[in-house]
mmCIF file of N, CA and C in Angstrom:
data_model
loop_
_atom_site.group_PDB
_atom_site.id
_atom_site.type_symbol
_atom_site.label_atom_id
_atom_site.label_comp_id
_atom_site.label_asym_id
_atom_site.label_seq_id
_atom_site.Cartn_x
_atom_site.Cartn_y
_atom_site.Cartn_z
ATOM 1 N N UNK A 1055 31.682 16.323 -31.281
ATOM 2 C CA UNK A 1055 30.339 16.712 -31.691
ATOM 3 C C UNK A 1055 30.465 17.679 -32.865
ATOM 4 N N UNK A 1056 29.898 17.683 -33.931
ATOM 5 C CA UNK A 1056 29.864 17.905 -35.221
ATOM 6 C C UNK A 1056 28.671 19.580 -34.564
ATOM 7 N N UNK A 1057 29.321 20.563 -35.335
ATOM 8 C CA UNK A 1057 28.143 21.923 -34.806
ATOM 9 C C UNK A 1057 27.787 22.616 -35.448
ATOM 10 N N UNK A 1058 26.538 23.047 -35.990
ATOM 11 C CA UNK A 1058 26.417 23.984 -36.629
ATOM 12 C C UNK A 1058 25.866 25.239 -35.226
ATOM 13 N N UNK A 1059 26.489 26.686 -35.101
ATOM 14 C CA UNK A 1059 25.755 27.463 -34.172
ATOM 15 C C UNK A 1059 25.724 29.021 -34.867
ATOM 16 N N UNK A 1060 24.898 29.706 -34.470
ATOM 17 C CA UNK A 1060 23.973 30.448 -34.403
ATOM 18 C C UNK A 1060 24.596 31.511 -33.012
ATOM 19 N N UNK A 1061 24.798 32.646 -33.211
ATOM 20 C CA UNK A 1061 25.388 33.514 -31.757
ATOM 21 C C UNK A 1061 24.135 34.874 -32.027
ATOM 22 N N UNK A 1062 24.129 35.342 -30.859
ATOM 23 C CA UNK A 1062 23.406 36.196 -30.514
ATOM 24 C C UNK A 1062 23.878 37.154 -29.330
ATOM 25 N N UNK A 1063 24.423 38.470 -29.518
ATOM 26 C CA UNK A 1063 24.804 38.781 -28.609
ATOM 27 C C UNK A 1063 24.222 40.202 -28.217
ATOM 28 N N UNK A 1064 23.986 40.348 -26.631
ATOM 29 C CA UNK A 1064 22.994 41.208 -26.402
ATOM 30 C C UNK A 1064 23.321 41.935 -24.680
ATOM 31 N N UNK A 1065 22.733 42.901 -24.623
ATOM 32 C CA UNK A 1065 23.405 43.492 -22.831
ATOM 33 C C UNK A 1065 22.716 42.871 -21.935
ATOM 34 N N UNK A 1066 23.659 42.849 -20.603
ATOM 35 C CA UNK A 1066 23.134 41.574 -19.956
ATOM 36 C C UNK A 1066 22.491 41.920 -18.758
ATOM 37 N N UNK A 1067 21.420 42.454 -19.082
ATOM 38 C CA UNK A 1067 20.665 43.234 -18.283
ATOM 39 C C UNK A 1067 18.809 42.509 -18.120
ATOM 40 N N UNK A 1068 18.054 41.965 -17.314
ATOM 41 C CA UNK A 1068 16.806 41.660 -17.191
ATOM 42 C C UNK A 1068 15.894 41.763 -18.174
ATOM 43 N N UNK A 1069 16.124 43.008 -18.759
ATOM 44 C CA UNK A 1069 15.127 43.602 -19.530
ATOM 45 C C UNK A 1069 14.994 42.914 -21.022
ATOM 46 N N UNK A 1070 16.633 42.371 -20.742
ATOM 47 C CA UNK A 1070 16.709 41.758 -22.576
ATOM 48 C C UNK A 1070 16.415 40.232 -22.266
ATOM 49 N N UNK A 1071 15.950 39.764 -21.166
ATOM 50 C CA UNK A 1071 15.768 38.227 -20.939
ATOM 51 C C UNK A 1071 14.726 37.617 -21.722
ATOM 52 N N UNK A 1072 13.484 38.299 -22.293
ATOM 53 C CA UNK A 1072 12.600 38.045 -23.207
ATOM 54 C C UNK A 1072 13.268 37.830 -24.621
ATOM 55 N N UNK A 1073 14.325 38.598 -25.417
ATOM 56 C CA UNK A 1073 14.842 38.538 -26.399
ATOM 57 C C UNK A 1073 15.738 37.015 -26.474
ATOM 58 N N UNK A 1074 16.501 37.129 -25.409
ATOM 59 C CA UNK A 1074 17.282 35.785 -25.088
ATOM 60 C C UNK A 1074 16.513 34.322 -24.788
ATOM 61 N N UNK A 1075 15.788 34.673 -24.492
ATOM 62 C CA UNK A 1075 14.343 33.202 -24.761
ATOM 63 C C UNK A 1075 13.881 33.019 -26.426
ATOM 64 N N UNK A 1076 13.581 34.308 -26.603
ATOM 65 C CA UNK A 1076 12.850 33.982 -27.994
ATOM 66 C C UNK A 1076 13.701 33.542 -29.238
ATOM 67 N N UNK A 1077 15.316 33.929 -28.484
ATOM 68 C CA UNK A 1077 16.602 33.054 -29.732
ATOM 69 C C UNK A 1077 16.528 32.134 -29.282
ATOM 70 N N UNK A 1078 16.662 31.836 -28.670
ATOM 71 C CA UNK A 1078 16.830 30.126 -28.186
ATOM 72 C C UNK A 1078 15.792 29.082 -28.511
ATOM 73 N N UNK A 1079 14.849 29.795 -28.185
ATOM 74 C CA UNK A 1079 13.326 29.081 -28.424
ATOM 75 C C UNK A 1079 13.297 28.621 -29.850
ATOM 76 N N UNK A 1080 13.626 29.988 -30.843
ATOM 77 C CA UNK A 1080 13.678 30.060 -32.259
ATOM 78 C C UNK A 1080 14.068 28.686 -32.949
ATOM 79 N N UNK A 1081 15.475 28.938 -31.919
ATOM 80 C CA UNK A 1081 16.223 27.871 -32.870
ATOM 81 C C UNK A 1081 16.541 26.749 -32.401
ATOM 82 N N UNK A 1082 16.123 26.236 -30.813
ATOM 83 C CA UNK A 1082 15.246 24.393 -30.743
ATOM 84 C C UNK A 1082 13.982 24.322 -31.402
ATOM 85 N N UNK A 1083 13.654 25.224 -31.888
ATOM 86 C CA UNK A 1083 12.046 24.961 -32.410
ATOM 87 C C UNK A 1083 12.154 24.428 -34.410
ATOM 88 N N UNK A 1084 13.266 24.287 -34.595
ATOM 89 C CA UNK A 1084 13.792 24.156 -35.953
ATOM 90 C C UNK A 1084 14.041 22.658 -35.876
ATOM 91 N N UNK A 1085 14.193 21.839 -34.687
ATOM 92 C CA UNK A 1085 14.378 20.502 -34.790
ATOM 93 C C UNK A 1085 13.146 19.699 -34.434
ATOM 94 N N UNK A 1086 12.007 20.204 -34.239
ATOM 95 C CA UNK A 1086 10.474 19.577 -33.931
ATOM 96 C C UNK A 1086 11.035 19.092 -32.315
ATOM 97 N N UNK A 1087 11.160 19.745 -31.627
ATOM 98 C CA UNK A 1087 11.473 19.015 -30.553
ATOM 99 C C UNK A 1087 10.519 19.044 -29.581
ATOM 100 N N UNK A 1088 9.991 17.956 -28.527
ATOM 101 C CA UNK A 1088 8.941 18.311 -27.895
ATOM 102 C C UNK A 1088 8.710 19.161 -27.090
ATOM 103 N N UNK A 1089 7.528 19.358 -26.267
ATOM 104 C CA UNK A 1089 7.022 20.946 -25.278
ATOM 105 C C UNK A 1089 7.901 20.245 -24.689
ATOM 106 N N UNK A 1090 8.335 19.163 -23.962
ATOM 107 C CA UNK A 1090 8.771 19.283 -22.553
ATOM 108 C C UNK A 1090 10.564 19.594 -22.628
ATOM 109 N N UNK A 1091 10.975 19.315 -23.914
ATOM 110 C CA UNK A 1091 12.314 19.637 -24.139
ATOM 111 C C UNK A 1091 12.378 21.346 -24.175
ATOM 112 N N UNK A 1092 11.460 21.840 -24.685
ATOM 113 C CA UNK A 1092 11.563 23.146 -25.226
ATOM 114 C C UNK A 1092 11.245 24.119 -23.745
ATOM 115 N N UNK A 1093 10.105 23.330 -23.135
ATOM 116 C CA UNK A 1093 10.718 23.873 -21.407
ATOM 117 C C UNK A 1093 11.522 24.041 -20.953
ATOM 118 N N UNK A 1094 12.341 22.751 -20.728
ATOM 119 C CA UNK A 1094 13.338 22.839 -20.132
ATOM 120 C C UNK A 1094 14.463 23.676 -20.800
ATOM 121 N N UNK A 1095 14.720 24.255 -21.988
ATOM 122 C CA UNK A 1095 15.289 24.981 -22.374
ATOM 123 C C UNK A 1095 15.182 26.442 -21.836
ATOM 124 N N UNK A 1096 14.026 26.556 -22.043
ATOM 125 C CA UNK A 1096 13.349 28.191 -21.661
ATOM 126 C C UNK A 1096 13.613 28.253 -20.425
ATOM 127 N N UNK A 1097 13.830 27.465 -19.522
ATOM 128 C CA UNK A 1097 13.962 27.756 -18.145
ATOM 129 C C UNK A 1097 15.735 27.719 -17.608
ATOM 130 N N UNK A 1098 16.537 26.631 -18.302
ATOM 131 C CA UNK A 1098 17.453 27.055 -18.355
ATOM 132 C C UNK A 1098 17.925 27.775 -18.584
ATOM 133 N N UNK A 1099 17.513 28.534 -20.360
ATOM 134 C CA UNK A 1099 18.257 29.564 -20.679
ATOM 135 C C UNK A 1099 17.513 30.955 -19.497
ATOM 136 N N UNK A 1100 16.646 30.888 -18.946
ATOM 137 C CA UNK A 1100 15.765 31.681 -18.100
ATOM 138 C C UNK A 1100 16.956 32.174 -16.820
ATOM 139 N N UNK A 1101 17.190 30.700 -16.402
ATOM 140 C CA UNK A 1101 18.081 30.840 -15.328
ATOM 141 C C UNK A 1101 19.701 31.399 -15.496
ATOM 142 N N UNK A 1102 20.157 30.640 -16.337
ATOM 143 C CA UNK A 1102 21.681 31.377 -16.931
ATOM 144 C C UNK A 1102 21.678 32.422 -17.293
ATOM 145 N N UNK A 1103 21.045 33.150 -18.085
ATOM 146 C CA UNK A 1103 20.877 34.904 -18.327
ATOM 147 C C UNK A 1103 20.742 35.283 -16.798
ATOM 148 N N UNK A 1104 19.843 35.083 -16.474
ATOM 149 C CA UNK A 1104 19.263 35.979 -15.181
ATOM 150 C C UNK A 1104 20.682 36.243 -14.363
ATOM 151 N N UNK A 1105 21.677 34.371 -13.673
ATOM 152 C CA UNK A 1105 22.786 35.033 -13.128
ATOM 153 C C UNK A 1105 23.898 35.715 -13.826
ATOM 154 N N UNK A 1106 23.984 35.889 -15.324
ATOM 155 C CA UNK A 1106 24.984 36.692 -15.574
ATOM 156 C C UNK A 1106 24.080 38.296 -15.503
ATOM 157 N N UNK A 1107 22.918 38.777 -15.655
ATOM 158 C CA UNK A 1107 22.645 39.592 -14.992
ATOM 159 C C UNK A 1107 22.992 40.286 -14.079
ATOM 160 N N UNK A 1108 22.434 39.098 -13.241
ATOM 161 C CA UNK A 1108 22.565 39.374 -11.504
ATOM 162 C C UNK A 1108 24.025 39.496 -10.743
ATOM 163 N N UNK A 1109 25.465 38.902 -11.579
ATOM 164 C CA UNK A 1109 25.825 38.560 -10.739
ATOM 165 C C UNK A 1109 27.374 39.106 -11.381
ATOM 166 N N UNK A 1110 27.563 38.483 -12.804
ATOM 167 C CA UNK A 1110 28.642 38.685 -13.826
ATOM 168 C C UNK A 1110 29.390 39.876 -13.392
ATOM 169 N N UNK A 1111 28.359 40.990 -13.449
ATOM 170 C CA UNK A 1111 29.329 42.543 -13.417
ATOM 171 C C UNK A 1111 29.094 43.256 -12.476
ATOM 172 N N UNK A 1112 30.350 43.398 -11.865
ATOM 173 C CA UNK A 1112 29.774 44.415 -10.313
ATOM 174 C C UNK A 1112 29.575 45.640 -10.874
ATOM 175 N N UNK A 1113 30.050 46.288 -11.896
ATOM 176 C CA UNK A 1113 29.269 47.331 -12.228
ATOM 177 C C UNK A 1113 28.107 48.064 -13.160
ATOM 178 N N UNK A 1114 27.323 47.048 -13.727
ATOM 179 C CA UNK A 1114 26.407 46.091 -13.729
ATOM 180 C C UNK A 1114 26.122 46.452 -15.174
ATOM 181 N N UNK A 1115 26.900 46.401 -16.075
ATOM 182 C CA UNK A 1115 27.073 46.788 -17.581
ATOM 183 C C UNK A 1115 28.363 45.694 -17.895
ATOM 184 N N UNK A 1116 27.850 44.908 -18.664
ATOM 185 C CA UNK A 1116 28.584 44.468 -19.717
ATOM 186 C C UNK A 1116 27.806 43.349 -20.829
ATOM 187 N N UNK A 1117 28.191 42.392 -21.715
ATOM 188 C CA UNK A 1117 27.301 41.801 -22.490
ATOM 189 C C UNK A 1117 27.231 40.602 -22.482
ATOM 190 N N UNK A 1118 26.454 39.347 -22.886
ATOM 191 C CA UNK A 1118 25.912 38.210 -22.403
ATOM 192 C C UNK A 1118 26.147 37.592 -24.142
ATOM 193 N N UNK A 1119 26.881 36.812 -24.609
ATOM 194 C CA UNK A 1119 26.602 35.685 -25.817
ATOM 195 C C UNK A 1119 25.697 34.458 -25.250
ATOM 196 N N UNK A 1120 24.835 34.443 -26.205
ATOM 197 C CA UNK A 1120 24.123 33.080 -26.307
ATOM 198 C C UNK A 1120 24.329 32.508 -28.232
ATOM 199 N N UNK A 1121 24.785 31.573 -27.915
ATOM 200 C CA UNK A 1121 25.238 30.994 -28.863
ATOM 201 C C UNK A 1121 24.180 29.382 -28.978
ATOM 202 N N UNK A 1122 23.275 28.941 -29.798
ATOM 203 C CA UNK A 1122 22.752 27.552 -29.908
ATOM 204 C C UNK A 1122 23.412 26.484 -31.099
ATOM 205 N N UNK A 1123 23.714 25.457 -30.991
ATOM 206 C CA UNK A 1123 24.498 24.436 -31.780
ATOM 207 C C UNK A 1123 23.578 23.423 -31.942
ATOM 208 N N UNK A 1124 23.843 22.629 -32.839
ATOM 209 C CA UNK A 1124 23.614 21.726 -33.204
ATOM 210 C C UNK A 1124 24.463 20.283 -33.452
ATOM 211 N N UNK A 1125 24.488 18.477 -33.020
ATOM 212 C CA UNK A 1125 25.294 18.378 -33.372
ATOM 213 C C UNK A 1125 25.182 16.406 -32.628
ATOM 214 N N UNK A 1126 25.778 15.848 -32.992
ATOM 215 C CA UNK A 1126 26.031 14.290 -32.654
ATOM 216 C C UNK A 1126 27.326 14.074 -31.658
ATOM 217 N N UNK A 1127 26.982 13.742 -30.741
ATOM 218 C CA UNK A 1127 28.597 12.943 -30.039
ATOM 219 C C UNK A 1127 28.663 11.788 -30.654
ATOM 220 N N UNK A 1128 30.092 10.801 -29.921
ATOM 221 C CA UNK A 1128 30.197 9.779 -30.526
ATOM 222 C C UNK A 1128 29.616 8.720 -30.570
ATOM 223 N N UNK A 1129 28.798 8.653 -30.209
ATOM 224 C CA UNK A 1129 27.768 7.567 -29.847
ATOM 225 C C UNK A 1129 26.524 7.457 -30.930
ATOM 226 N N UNK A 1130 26.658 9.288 -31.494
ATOM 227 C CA UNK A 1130 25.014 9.049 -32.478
ATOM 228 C C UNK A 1130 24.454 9.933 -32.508
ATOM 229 N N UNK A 1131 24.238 10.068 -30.618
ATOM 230 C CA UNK A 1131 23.059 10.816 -30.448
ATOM 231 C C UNK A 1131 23.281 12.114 -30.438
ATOM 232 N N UNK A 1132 21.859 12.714 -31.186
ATOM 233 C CA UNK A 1132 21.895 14.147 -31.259
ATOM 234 C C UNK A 1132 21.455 15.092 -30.173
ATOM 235 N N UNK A 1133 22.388 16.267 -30.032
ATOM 236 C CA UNK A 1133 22.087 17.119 -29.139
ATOM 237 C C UNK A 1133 21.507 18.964 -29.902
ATOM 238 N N UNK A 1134 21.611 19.322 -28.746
ATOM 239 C CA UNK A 1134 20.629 20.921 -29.199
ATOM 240 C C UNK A 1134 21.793 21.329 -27.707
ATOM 241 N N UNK A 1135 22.634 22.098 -27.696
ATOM 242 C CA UNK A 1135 23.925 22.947 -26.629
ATOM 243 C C UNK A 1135 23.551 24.425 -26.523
ATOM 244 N N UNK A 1136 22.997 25.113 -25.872
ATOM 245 C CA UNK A 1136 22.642 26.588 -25.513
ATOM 246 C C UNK A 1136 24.006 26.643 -24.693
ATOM 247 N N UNK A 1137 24.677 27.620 -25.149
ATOM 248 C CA UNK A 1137 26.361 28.454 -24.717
ATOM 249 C C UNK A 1137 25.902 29.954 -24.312
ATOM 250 N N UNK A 1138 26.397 29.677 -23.104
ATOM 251 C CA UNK A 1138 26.083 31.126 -22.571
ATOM 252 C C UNK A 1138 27.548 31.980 -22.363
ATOM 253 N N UNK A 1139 27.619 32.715 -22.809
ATOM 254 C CA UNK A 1139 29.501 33.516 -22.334
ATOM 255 C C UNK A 1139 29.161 35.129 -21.711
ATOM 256 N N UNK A 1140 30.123 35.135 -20.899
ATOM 257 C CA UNK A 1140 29.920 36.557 -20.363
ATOM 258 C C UNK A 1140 31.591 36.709 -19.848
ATOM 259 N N UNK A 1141 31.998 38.049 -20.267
ATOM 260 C CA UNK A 1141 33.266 38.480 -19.538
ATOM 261 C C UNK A 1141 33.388 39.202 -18.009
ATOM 262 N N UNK A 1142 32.237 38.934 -17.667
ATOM 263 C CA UNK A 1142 32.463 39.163 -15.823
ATOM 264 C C UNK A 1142 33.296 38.562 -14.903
ATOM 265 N N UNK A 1143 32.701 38.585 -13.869
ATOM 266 C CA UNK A 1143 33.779 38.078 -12.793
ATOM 267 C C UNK A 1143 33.811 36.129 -13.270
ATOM 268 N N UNK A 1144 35.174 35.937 -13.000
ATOM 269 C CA UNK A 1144 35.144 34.197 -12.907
ATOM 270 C C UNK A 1144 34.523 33.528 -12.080
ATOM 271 N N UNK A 1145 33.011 32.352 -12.525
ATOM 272 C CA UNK A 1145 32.851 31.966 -11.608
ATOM 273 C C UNK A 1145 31.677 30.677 -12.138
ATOM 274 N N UNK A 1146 32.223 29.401 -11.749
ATOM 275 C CA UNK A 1146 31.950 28.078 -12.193
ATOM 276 C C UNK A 1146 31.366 27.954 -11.571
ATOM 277 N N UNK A 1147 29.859 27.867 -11.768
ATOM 278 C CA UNK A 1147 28.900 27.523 -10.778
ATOM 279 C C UNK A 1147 28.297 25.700 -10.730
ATOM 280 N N UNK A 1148 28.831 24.687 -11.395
ATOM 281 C CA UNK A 1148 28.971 23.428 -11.608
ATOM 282 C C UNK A 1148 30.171 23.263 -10.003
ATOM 283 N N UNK A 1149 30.897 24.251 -9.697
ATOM 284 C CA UNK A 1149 31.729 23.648 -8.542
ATOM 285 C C UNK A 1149 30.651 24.347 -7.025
ATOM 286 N N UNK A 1150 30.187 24.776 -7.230
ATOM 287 C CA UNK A 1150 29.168 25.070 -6.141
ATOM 288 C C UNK A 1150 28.727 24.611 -5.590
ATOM 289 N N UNK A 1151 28.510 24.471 -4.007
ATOM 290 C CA UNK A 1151 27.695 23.345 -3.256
ATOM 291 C C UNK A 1151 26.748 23.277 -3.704
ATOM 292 N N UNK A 1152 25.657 22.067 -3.755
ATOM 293 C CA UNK A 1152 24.596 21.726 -3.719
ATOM 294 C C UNK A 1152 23.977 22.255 -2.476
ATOM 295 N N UNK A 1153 22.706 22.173 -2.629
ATOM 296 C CA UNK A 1153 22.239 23.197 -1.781
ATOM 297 C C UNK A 1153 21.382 22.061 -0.823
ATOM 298 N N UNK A 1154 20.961 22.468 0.611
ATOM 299 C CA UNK A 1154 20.718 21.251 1.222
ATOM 300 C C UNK A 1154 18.903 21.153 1.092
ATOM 301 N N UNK A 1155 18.479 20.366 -0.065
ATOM 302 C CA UNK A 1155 17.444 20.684 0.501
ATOM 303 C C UNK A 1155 16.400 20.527 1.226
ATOM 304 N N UNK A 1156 16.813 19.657 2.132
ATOM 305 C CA UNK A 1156 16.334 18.987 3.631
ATOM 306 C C UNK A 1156 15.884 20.492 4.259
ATOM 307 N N UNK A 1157 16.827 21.385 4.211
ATOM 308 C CA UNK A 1157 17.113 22.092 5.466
ATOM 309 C C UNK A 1157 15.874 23.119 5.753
ATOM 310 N N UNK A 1158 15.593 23.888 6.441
ATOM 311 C CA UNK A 1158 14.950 24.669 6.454
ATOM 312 C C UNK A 1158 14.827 26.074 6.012
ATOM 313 N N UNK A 1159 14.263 26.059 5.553
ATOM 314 C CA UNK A 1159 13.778 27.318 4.431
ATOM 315 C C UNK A 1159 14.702 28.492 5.179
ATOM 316 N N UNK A 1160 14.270 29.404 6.497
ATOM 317 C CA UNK A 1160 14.424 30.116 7.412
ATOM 318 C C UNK A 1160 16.315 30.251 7.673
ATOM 319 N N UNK A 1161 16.885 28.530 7.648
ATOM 320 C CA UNK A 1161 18.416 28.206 8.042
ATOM 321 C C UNK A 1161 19.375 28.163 6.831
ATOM 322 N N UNK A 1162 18.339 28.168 5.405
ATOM 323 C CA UNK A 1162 19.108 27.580 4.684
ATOM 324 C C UNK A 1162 19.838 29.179 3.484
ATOM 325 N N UNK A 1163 21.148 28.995 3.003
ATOM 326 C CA UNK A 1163 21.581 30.242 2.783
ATOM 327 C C UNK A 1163 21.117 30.155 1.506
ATOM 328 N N UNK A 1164 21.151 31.480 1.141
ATOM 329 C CA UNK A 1164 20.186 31.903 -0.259
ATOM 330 C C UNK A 1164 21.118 31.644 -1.361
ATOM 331 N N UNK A 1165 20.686 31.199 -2.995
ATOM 332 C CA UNK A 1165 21.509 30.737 -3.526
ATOM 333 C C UNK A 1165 21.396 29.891 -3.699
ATOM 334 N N UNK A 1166 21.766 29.127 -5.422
ATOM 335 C CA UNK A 1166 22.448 27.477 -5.231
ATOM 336 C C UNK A 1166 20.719 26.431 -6.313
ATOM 337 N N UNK A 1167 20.266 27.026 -5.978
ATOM 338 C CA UNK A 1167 19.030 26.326 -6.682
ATOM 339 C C UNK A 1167 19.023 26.490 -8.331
ATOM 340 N N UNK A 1168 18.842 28.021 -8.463
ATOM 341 C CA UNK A 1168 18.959 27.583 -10.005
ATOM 342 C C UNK A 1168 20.324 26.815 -10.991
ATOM 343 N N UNK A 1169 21.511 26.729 -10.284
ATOM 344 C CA UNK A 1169 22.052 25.857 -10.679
ATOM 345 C C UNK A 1169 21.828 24.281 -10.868
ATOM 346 N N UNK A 1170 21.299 24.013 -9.451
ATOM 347 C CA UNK A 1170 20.887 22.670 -9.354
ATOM 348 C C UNK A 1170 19.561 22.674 -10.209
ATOM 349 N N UNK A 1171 18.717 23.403 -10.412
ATOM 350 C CA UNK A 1171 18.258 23.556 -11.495
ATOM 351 C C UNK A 1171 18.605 23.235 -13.106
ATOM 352 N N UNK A 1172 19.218 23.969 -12.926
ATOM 353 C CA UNK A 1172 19.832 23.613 -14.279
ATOM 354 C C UNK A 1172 20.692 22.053 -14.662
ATOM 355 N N UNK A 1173 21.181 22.089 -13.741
ATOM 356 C CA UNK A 1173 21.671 20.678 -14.107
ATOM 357 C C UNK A 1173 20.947 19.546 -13.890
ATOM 358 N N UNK A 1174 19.713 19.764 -13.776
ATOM 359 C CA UNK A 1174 18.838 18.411 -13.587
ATOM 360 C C UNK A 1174 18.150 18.729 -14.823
ATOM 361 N N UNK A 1175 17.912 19.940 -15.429
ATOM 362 C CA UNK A 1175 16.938 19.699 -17.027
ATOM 363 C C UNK A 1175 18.117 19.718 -17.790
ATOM 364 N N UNK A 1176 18.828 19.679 -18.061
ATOM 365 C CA UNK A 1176 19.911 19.715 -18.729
ATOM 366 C C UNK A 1176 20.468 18.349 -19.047
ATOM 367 N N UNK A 1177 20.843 17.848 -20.399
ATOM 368 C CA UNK A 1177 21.398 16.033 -20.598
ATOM 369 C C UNK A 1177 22.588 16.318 -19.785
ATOM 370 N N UNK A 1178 23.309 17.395 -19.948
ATOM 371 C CA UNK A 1178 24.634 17.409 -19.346
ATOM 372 C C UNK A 1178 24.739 18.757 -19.466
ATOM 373 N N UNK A 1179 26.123 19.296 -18.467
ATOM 374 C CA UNK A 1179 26.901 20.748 -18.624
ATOM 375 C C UNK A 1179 28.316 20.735 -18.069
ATOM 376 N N UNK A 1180 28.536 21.750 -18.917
ATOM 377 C CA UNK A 1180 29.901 21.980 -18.863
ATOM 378 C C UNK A 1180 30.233 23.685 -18.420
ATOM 379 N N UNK A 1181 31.588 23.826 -18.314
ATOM 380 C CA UNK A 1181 31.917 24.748 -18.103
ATOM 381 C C UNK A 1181 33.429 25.004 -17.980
ATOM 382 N N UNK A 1182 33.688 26.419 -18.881
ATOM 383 C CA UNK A 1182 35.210 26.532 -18.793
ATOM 384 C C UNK A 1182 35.154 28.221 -18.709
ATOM 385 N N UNK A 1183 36.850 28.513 -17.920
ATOM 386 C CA UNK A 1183 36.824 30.139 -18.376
ATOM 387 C C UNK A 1183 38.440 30.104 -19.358
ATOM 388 N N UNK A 1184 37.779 30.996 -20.330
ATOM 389 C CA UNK A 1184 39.022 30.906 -21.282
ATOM 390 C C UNK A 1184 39.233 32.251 -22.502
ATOM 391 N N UNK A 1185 40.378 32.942 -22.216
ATOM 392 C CA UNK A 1185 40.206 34.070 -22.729
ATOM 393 C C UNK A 1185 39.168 35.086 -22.140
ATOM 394 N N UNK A 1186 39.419 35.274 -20.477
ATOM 395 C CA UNK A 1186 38.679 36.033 -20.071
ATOM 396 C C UNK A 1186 37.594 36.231 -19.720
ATOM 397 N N UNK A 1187 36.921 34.904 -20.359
ATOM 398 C CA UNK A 1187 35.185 34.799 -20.599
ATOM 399 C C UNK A 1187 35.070 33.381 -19.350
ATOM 400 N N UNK A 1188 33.610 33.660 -19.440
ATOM 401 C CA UNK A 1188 33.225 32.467 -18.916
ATOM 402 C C UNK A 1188 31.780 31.896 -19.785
ATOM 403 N N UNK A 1189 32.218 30.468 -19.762
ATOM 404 C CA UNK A 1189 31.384 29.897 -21.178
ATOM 405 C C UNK A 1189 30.588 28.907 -20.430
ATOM 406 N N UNK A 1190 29.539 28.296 -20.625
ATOM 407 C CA UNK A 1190 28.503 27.394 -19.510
ATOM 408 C C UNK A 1190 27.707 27.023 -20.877
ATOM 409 N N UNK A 1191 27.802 25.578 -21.045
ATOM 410 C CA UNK A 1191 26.937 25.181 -21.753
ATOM 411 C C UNK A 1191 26.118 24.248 -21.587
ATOM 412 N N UNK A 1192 24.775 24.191 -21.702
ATOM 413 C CA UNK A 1192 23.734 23.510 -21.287
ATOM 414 C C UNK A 1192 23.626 22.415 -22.293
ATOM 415 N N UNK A 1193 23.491 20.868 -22.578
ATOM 416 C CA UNK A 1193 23.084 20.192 -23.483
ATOM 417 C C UNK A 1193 21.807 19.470 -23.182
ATOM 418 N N UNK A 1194 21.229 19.527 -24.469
ATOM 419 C CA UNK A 1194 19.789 19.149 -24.282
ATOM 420 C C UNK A 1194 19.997 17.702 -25.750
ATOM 421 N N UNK A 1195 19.764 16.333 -25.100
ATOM 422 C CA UNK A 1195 19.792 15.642 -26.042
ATOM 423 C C UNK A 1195 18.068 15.460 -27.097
ATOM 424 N N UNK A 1196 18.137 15.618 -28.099
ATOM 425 C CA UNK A 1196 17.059 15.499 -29.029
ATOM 426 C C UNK A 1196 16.546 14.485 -30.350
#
């Protein structure tokens, strides 16, 4: 995939989750892409900030890259990739159970949704840790 990207890097704290929407937003909004693509962005990138927030640093300071690309696989088609990196704890949330959601609200353990979240608005995702970081990238085909 051919990329042009764009990084933005900011503390990875709740408060900056409005700033981290409005880059992202910024720059799918440069390819005319429709409301329902540009949702599903905002809510992804909504959800991936929030757990490196929530979860990245046990001592609850450190910083969050969001990086947006641009770019064709081999096939043609064009994508729009929101890269999220954080140097917190290691932790691939693509290997995570699915969450049951038969089960009952009351039985069922907390957790696990906004991933499955994410990977259902998402064309595809990936994920690697490398050099310390952990990198999660969302692709949105456009």
């Amino acid at each position: 995939m051919t990329r042009r990207a764009v990084t933005f890097r900011i503390k990875a704290t709740l408060s900056r989750l409005p700033a981290a929407q409005a880059f992202a937003r910024n720059e799918i909004q440069r390819h005319c892409v429709t409301d329902a693509i540009l949702n599903r962005l905002e809510l992804v990138c909504e959800e991936l900030f929030a757990n490196v927030a929530n979860h990245a640093y046990p001592d609850g300071t450190g910083d969050v890259e969001l990086s947006c690309m641009t770019g064709r696989d081999g096939a043609g088609n064009c994508y729009f990739c929101l890269r999220v990196r954080d140097w917190g704890l290691p932790f691939n949330p693509l290997s995570a159970p699915e969450p049951d959601l038969e089960a009952d609200l009351d039985g069922r353990p907390e957790g696990g949704l906004g991933v499955l979240l994410v990977k259902r608005m998402a064309d595809n995702c990936h994920y690697r840790r490398e050099d310390g970081a952990n990198e999660f990238r969302a692709c949105f085909k456009i």
